[in-house]
Amino acid sequence: MDHGHITLEGFPADEGDVITKDGEVIGTYTCDDSDYCEFTPYGATEPIISNYHVGPFCSDIADWHENQ
């Protein structure tokens, strides 16, 4: 799924890579059966972003990435 500046590879899969519009893989996502998604950037041991709605979830990841 491509949502603006962030692609969730394989979505609606249970997990996959999170890729920026420039093709940079910045971490991974997981989603449960209720579509609750979590983002863990590479180098982190725990998720830092989570949401039940994929649109805001992707926007939050894009905002986080832009501020890095």
PDB file of N, CA and C in Angstrom:
ATOM      1  N   MET A   1       0.844  -1.179   0.000  1.00  0.00           N
ATOM      2  CA  MET A   1       0.000   0.000   0.000  1.00  0.00           C
ATOM      3  C   MET A   1       0.884   1.234   0.000  1.00  0.00           C
ATOM      4  N   ASP A   2       0.602   2.145  -0.903  1.00  0.00           N
ATOM      5  CA  ASP A   2       1.325   3.409  -0.994  1.00  0.00           C
ATOM      6  C   ASP A   2       0.421   4.500  -0.454  1.00  0.00           C
ATOM      7  N   HIS A   3       0.879   5.187   0.559  1.00  0.00           N
ATOM      8  CA  HIS A   3       0.073   6.248   1.153  1.00  0.00           C
ATOM      9  C   HIS A   3       0.915   7.518   1.219  1.00  0.00           C
ATOM     10  N   GLY A   4       0.934   8.251   0.126  1.00  0.00           N
ATOM     11  CA  GLY A   4       1.706   9.489   0.105  1.00  0.00           C
ATOM     12  C   GLY A   4       3.182   9.237   0.012  1.00  0.00           C
ATOM     13  N   HIS A   5       3.856   9.453   1.101  1.00  0.00           N
ATOM     14  CA  HIS A   5       5.309   9.353   1.107  1.00  0.00           C
ATOM     15  C   HIS A   5       5.820   8.049   1.699  1.00  0.00           C
ATOM     16  N   ILE A   6       4.917   7.187   2.114  1.00  0.00           N
ATOM     17  CA  ILE A   6       5.294   5.931   2.771  1.00  0.00           C
ATOM     18  C   ILE A   6       4.584   4.760   2.081  1.00  0.00           C
ATOM     19  N   THR A   7       5.328   3.693   1.830  1.00  0.00           N
ATOM     20  CA  THR A   7       4.754   2.464   1.297  1.00  0.00           C
ATOM     21  C   THR A   7       4.891   1.370   2.338  1.00  0.00           C
ATOM     22  N   LEU A   8       3.801   0.684   2.613  1.00  0.00           N
ATOM     23  CA  LEU A   8       3.825  -0.495   3.478  1.00  0.00           C
ATOM     24  C   LEU A   8       3.870  -1.697   2.535  1.00  0.00           C
ATOM     25  N   GLU A   9       5.044  -2.252   2.382  1.00  0.00           N
ATOM     26  CA  GLU A   9       5.226  -3.336   1.421  1.00  0.00           C
ATOM     27  C   GLU A   9       4.356  -4.535   1.782  1.00  0.00           C
ATOM     28  N   GLY A  10       3.559  -4.971   0.817  1.00  0.00           N
ATOM     29  CA  GLY A  10       2.728  -6.143   0.997  1.00  0.00           C
ATOM     30  C   GLY A  10       1.421  -5.916   1.736  1.00  0.00           C
ATOM     31  N   PHE A  11       1.161  -4.689   2.190  1.00  0.00           N
ATOM     32  CA  PHE A  11      -0.063  -4.429   2.945  1.00  0.00           C
ATOM     33  C   PHE A  11      -1.267  -4.840   2.122  1.00  0.00           C
ATOM     34  N   PRO A  12      -2.195  -5.580   2.663  1.00  0.00           N
ATOM     35  CA  PRO A  12      -2.546  -5.785   4.056  1.00  0.00           C
ATOM     36  C   PRO A  12      -1.949  -7.034   4.684  1.00  0.00           C
ATOM     37  N   ALA A  13      -0.710  -7.290   4.482  1.00  0.00           N
ATOM     38  CA  ALA A  13      -0.025  -8.413   5.122  1.00  0.00           C
ATOM     39  C   ALA A  13       0.095  -8.164   6.626  1.00  0.00           C
ATOM     40  N   ASP A  14       0.471  -9.202   7.359  1.00  0.00           N
ATOM     41  CA  ASP A  14       0.666  -9.071   8.804  1.00  0.00           C
ATOM     42  C   ASP A  14       1.924  -8.292   9.146  1.00  0.00           C
ATOM     43  N   GLU A  15       2.869  -8.247   8.211  1.00  0.00           N
ATOM     44  CA  GLU A  15       4.119  -7.524   8.457  1.00  0.00           C
ATOM     45  C   GLU A  15       4.815  -7.252   7.134  1.00  0.00           C
ATOM     46  N   GLY A  16       5.747  -6.316   7.161  1.00  0.00           N
ATOM     47  CA  GLY A  16       6.507  -5.995   5.960  1.00  0.00           C
ATOM     48  C   GLY A  16       7.408  -4.808   6.193  1.00  0.00           C
ATOM     49  N   ASP A  17       8.101  -4.419   5.132  1.00  0.00           N
ATOM     50  CA  ASP A  17       8.997  -3.274   5.192  1.00  0.00           C
ATOM     51  C   ASP A  17       8.224  -1.975   5.034  1.00  0.00           C
ATOM     52  N   VAL A  18       8.773  -0.920   5.623  1.00  0.00           N
ATOM     53  CA  VAL A  18       8.258   0.433   5.441  1.00  0.00           C
ATOM     54  C   VAL A  18       9.278   1.155   4.572  1.00  0.00           C
ATOM     55  N   ILE A  19       8.792   1.674   3.424  1.00  0.00           N
ATOM     56  CA  ILE A  19       9.674   2.244   2.415  1.00  0.00           C
ATOM     57  C   ILE A  19       9.257   3.682   2.139  1.00  0.00           C
ATOM     58  N   THR A  20      10.243   4.589   2.071  1.00  0.00           N
ATOM     59  CA  THR A  20       9.952   5.993   1.768  1.00  0.00           C
ATOM     60  C   THR A  20       9.728   6.168   0.273  1.00  0.00           C
ATOM     61  N   LYS A  21       9.260   7.348  -0.119  1.00  0.00           N
ATOM     62  CA  LYS A  21       9.033   7.650  -1.538  1.00  0.00           C
ATOM     63  C   LYS A  21      10.326   7.597  -2.335  1.00  0.00           C
ATOM     64  N   ASP A  22      11.475   7.728  -1.654  1.00  0.00           N
ATOM     65  CA  ASP A  22      12.779   7.662  -2.315  1.00  0.00           C
ATOM     66  C   ASP A  22      13.333   6.244  -2.387  1.00  0.00           C
ATOM     67  N   GLY A  23      12.552   5.280  -1.893  1.00  0.00           N
ATOM     68  CA  GLY A  23      12.972   3.883  -1.958  1.00  0.00           C
ATOM     69  C   GLY A  23      13.814   3.417  -0.786  1.00  0.00           C
ATOM     70  N   GLU A  24      13.947   4.229   0.238  1.00  0.00           N
ATOM     71  CA  GLU A  24      14.730   3.863   1.421  1.00  0.00           C
ATOM     72  C   GLU A  24      13.859   3.034   2.368  1.00  0.00           C
ATOM     73  N   VAL A  25      14.367   1.870   2.748  1.00  0.00           N
ATOM     74  CA  VAL A  25      13.675   1.031   3.726  1.00  0.00           C
ATOM     75  C   VAL A  25      14.075   1.539   5.107  1.00  0.00           C
ATOM     76  N   ILE A  26      13.083   2.017   5.868  1.00  0.00           N
ATOM     77  CA  ILE A  26      13.391   2.666   7.146  1.00  0.00           C
ATOM     78  C   ILE A  26      12.986   1.838   8.360  1.00  0.00           C
ATOM     79  N   GLY A  27      12.330   0.721   8.143  1.00  0.00           N
ATOM     80  CA  GLY A  27      11.914  -0.115   9.260  1.00  0.00           C
ATOM     81  C   GLY A  27      10.897  -1.135   8.816  1.00  0.00           C
ATOM     82  N   THR A  28      10.166  -1.636   9.790  1.00  0.00           N
ATOM     83  CA  THR A  28       9.157  -2.653   9.518  1.00  0.00           C
ATOM     84  C   THR A  28       7.838  -2.278  10.187  1.00  0.00           C
ATOM     85  N   TYR A  29       6.759  -2.877   9.666  1.00  0.00           N
ATOM     86  CA  TYR A  29       5.451  -2.708  10.295  1.00  0.00           C
ATOM     87  C   TYR A  29       4.877  -4.082  10.598  1.00  0.00           C
ATOM     88  N   THR A  30       3.975  -4.107  11.557  1.00  0.00           N
ATOM     89  CA  THR A  30       3.169  -5.293  11.837  1.00  0.00           C
ATOM     90  C   THR A  30       1.730  -4.834  11.991  1.00  0.00           C
ATOM     91  N   CYS A  31       0.792  -5.699  11.607  1.00  0.00           N
ATOM     92  CA  CYS A  31      -0.640  -5.420  11.786  1.00  0.00           C
ATOM     93  C   CYS A  31      -1.304  -6.677  12.312  1.00  0.00           C
ATOM     94  N   ASP A  32      -2.216  -6.510  13.258  1.00  0.00           N
ATOM     95  CA  ASP A  32      -2.946  -7.665  13.783  1.00  0.00           C
ATOM     96  C   ASP A  32      -4.283  -7.821  13.060  1.00  0.00           C
ATOM     97  N   ASP A  33      -5.074  -8.770  13.485  1.00  0.00           N
ATOM     98  CA  ASP A  33      -6.363  -9.060  12.841  1.00  0.00           C
ATOM     99  C   ASP A  33      -7.359  -7.907  12.954  1.00  0.00           C
ATOM    100  N   SER A  34      -7.137  -6.994  13.896  1.00  0.00           N
ATOM    101  CA  SER A  34      -8.015  -5.826  14.064  1.00  0.00           C
ATOM    102  C   SER A  34      -7.492  -4.611  13.311  1.00  0.00           C
ATOM    103  N   ASP A  35      -6.450  -4.809  12.471  1.00  0.00           N
ATOM    104  CA  ASP A  35      -5.795  -3.738  11.716  1.00  0.00           C
ATOM    105  C   ASP A  35      -5.098  -2.716  12.605  1.00  0.00           C
ATOM    106  N   TYR A  36      -4.684  -3.140  13.785  1.00  0.00           N
ATOM    107  CA  TYR A  36      -3.851  -2.291  14.639  1.00  0.00           C
ATOM    108  C   TYR A  36      -2.418  -2.461  14.156  1.00  0.00           C
ATOM    109  N   CYS A  37      -1.796  -1.376  13.699  1.00  0.00           N
ATOM    110  CA  CYS A  37      -0.463  -1.437  13.101  1.00  0.00           C
ATOM    111  C   CYS A  37       0.569  -0.755  13.992  1.00  0.00           C
ATOM    112  N   GLU A  38       1.784  -1.290  13.939  1.00  0.00           N
ATOM    113  CA  GLU A  38       2.907  -0.719  14.675  1.00  0.00           C
ATOM    114  C   GLU A  38       4.110  -0.609  13.752  1.00  0.00           C
ATOM    115  N   PHE A  39       4.883   0.463  13.932  1.00  0.00           N
ATOM    116  CA  PHE A  39       6.087   0.722  13.159  1.00  0.00           C
ATOM    117  C   PHE A  39       7.298   0.676  14.068  1.00  0.00           C
ATOM    118  N   THR A  40       8.297  -0.102  13.635  1.00  0.00           N
ATOM    119  CA  THR A  40       9.566  -0.175  14.343  1.00  0.00           C
ATOM    120  C   THR A  40      10.671   0.226  13.364  1.00  0.00           C
ATOM    121  N   PRO A  41      11.346   1.350  13.614  1.00  0.00           N
ATOM    122  CA  PRO A  41      12.436   1.747  12.715  1.00  0.00           C
ATOM    123  C   PRO A  41      13.635   0.834  12.900  1.00  0.00           C
ATOM    124  N   TYR A  42      14.443   0.714  11.859  1.00  0.00           N
ATOM    125  CA  TYR A  42      15.662  -0.077  12.000  1.00  0.00           C
ATOM    126  C   TYR A  42      16.527   0.521  13.094  1.00  0.00           C
ATOM    127  N   GLY A  43      17.080  -0.334  13.918  1.00  0.00           N
ATOM    128  CA  GLY A  43      17.905   0.076  15.035  1.00  0.00           C
ATOM    129  C   GLY A  43      17.143   0.173  16.346  1.00  0.00           C
ATOM    130  N   ALA A  44      15.820   0.176  16.287  1.00  0.00           N
ATOM    131  CA  ALA A  44      15.006   0.235  17.504  1.00  0.00           C
ATOM    132  C   ALA A  44      14.606  -1.181  17.921  1.00  0.00           C
ATOM    133  N   THR A  45      14.360  -1.353  19.192  1.00  0.00           N
ATOM    134  CA  THR A  45      13.966  -2.666  19.699  1.00  0.00           C
ATOM    135  C   THR A  45      12.462  -2.773  19.934  1.00  0.00           C
ATOM    136  N   GLU A  46      11.771  -1.628  19.913  1.00  0.00           N
ATOM    137  CA  GLU A  46      10.326  -1.608  20.147  1.00  0.00           C
ATOM    138  C   GLU A  46       9.659  -0.662  19.157  1.00  0.00           C
ATOM    139  N   PRO A  47       8.383  -0.879  18.883  1.00  0.00           N
ATOM    140  CA  PRO A  47       7.657   0.046  18.004  1.00  0.00           C
ATOM    141  C   PRO A  47       7.610   1.441  18.603  1.00  0.00           C
ATOM    142  N   ILE A  48       7.647   2.452  17.708  1.00  0.00           N
ATOM    143  CA  ILE A  48       7.580   3.836  18.178  1.00  0.00           C
ATOM    144  C   ILE A  48       6.309   4.542  17.707  1.00  0.00           C
ATOM    145  N   ILE A  49       5.601   3.945  16.737  1.00  0.00           N
ATOM    146  CA  ILE A  49       4.369   4.528  16.210  1.00  0.00           C
ATOM    147  C   ILE A  49       3.341   3.420  16.071  1.00  0.00           C
ATOM    148  N   SER A  50       2.103   3.718  16.459  1.00  0.00           N
ATOM    149  CA  SER A  50       1.028   2.736  16.303  1.00  0.00           C
ATOM    150  C   SER A  50      -0.283   3.473  16.057  1.00  0.00           C
ATOM    151  N   ASN A  51      -1.213   2.770  15.379  1.00  0.00           N
ATOM    152  CA  ASN A  51      -2.511   3.367  15.087  1.00  0.00           C
ATOM    153  C   ASN A  51      -3.432   2.292  14.532  1.00  0.00           C
ATOM    154  N   TYR A  52      -4.739   2.485  14.711  1.00  0.00           N
ATOM    155  CA  TYR A  52      -5.738   1.581  14.130  1.00  0.00           C
ATOM    156  C   TYR A  52      -6.088   1.941  12.692  1.00  0.00           C
ATOM    157  N   HIS A  53      -5.754   3.126  12.246  1.00  0.00           N
ATOM    158  CA  HIS A  53      -6.104   3.581  10.903  1.00  0.00           C
ATOM    159  C   HIS A  53      -4.832   3.764  10.078  1.00  0.00           C
ATOM    160  N   VAL A  54      -4.776   3.092   8.927  1.00  0.00           N
ATOM    161  CA  VAL A  54      -3.550   3.063   8.144  1.00  0.00           C
ATOM    162  C   VAL A  54      -3.158   4.435   7.597  1.00  0.00           C
ATOM    163  N   GLY A  55      -4.109   5.279   7.243  1.00  0.00           N
ATOM    164  CA  GLY A  55      -3.778   6.608   6.730  1.00  0.00           C
ATOM    165  C   GLY A  55      -3.001   7.445   7.741  1.00  0.00           C
ATOM    166  N   PRO A  56      -3.565   7.666   8.920  1.00  0.00           N
ATOM    167  CA  PRO A  56      -2.818   8.406   9.939  1.00  0.00           C
ATOM    168  C   PRO A  56      -1.530   7.694  10.360  1.00  0.00           C
ATOM    169  N   PHE A  57      -1.540   6.374  10.365  1.00  0.00           N
ATOM    170  CA  PHE A  57      -0.344   5.595  10.696  1.00  0.00           C
ATOM    171  C   PHE A  57       0.795   5.954   9.733  1.00  0.00           C
ATOM    172  N   CYS A  58       0.499   5.944   8.438  1.00  0.00           N
ATOM    173  CA  CYS A  58       1.515   6.278   7.437  1.00  0.00           C
ATOM    174  C   CYS A  58       1.944   7.739   7.552  1.00  0.00           C
ATOM    175  N   SER A  59       0.997   8.630   7.824  1.00  0.00           N
ATOM    176  CA  SER A  59       1.330  10.048   8.000  1.00  0.00           C
ATOM    177  C   SER A  59       2.249  10.257   9.188  1.00  0.00           C
ATOM    178  N   ASP A  60       1.981   9.560  10.274  1.00  0.00           N
ATOM    179  CA  ASP A  60       2.839   9.661  11.462  1.00  0.00           C
ATOM    180  C   ASP A  60       4.256   9.177  11.157  1.00  0.00           C
ATOM    181  N   ILE A  61       4.364   8.091  10.394  1.00  0.00           N
ATOM    182  CA  ILE A  61       5.692   7.583  10.021  1.00  0.00           C
ATOM    183  C   ILE A  61       6.408   8.604   9.137  1.00  0.00           C
ATOM    184  N   ALA A  62       5.701   9.163   8.161  1.00  0.00           N
ATOM    185  CA  ALA A  62       6.306  10.163   7.269  1.00  0.00           C
ATOM    186  C   ALA A  62       6.779  11.376   8.062  1.00  0.00           C
ATOM    187  N   ASP A  63       5.969  11.851   9.011  1.00  0.00           N
ATOM    188  CA  ASP A  63       6.369  12.979   9.853  1.00  0.00           C
ATOM    189  C   ASP A  63       7.595  12.643  10.670  1.00  0.00           C
ATOM    190  N   TRP A  64       7.604  11.462  11.268  1.00  0.00           N
ATOM    191  CA  TRP A  64       8.761  11.028  12.060  1.00  0.00           C
ATOM    192  C   TRP A  64      10.018  11.013  11.190  1.00  0.00           C
ATOM    193  N   HIS A  65       9.898  10.416  10.005  1.00  0.00           N
ATOM    194  CA  HIS A  65      11.061  10.294   9.112  1.00  0.00           C
ATOM    195  C   HIS A  65      11.575  11.667   8.674  1.00  0.00           C
ATOM    196  N   GLU A  66      10.672  12.579   8.373  1.00  0.00           N
ATOM    197  CA  GLU A  66      11.043  13.917   7.941  1.00  0.00           C
ATOM    198  C   GLU A  66      11.834  14.672   9.022  1.00  0.00           C
ATOM    199  N   ASN A  67      11.545  14.368  10.276  1.00  0.00           N
ATOM    200  CA  ASN A  67      12.203  15.048  11.393  1.00  0.00           C
ATOM    201  C   ASN A  67      13.472  14.367  11.879  1.00  0.00           C
ATOM    202  N   GLN A  68      13.890  13.321  11.199  1.00  0.00           N
ATOM    203  CA  GLN A  68      15.125  12.623  11.596  1.00  0.00           C
ATOM    204  C   GLN A  68      16.347  13.313  11.047  1.00  0.00           C
TER     205      GLN A  68
END
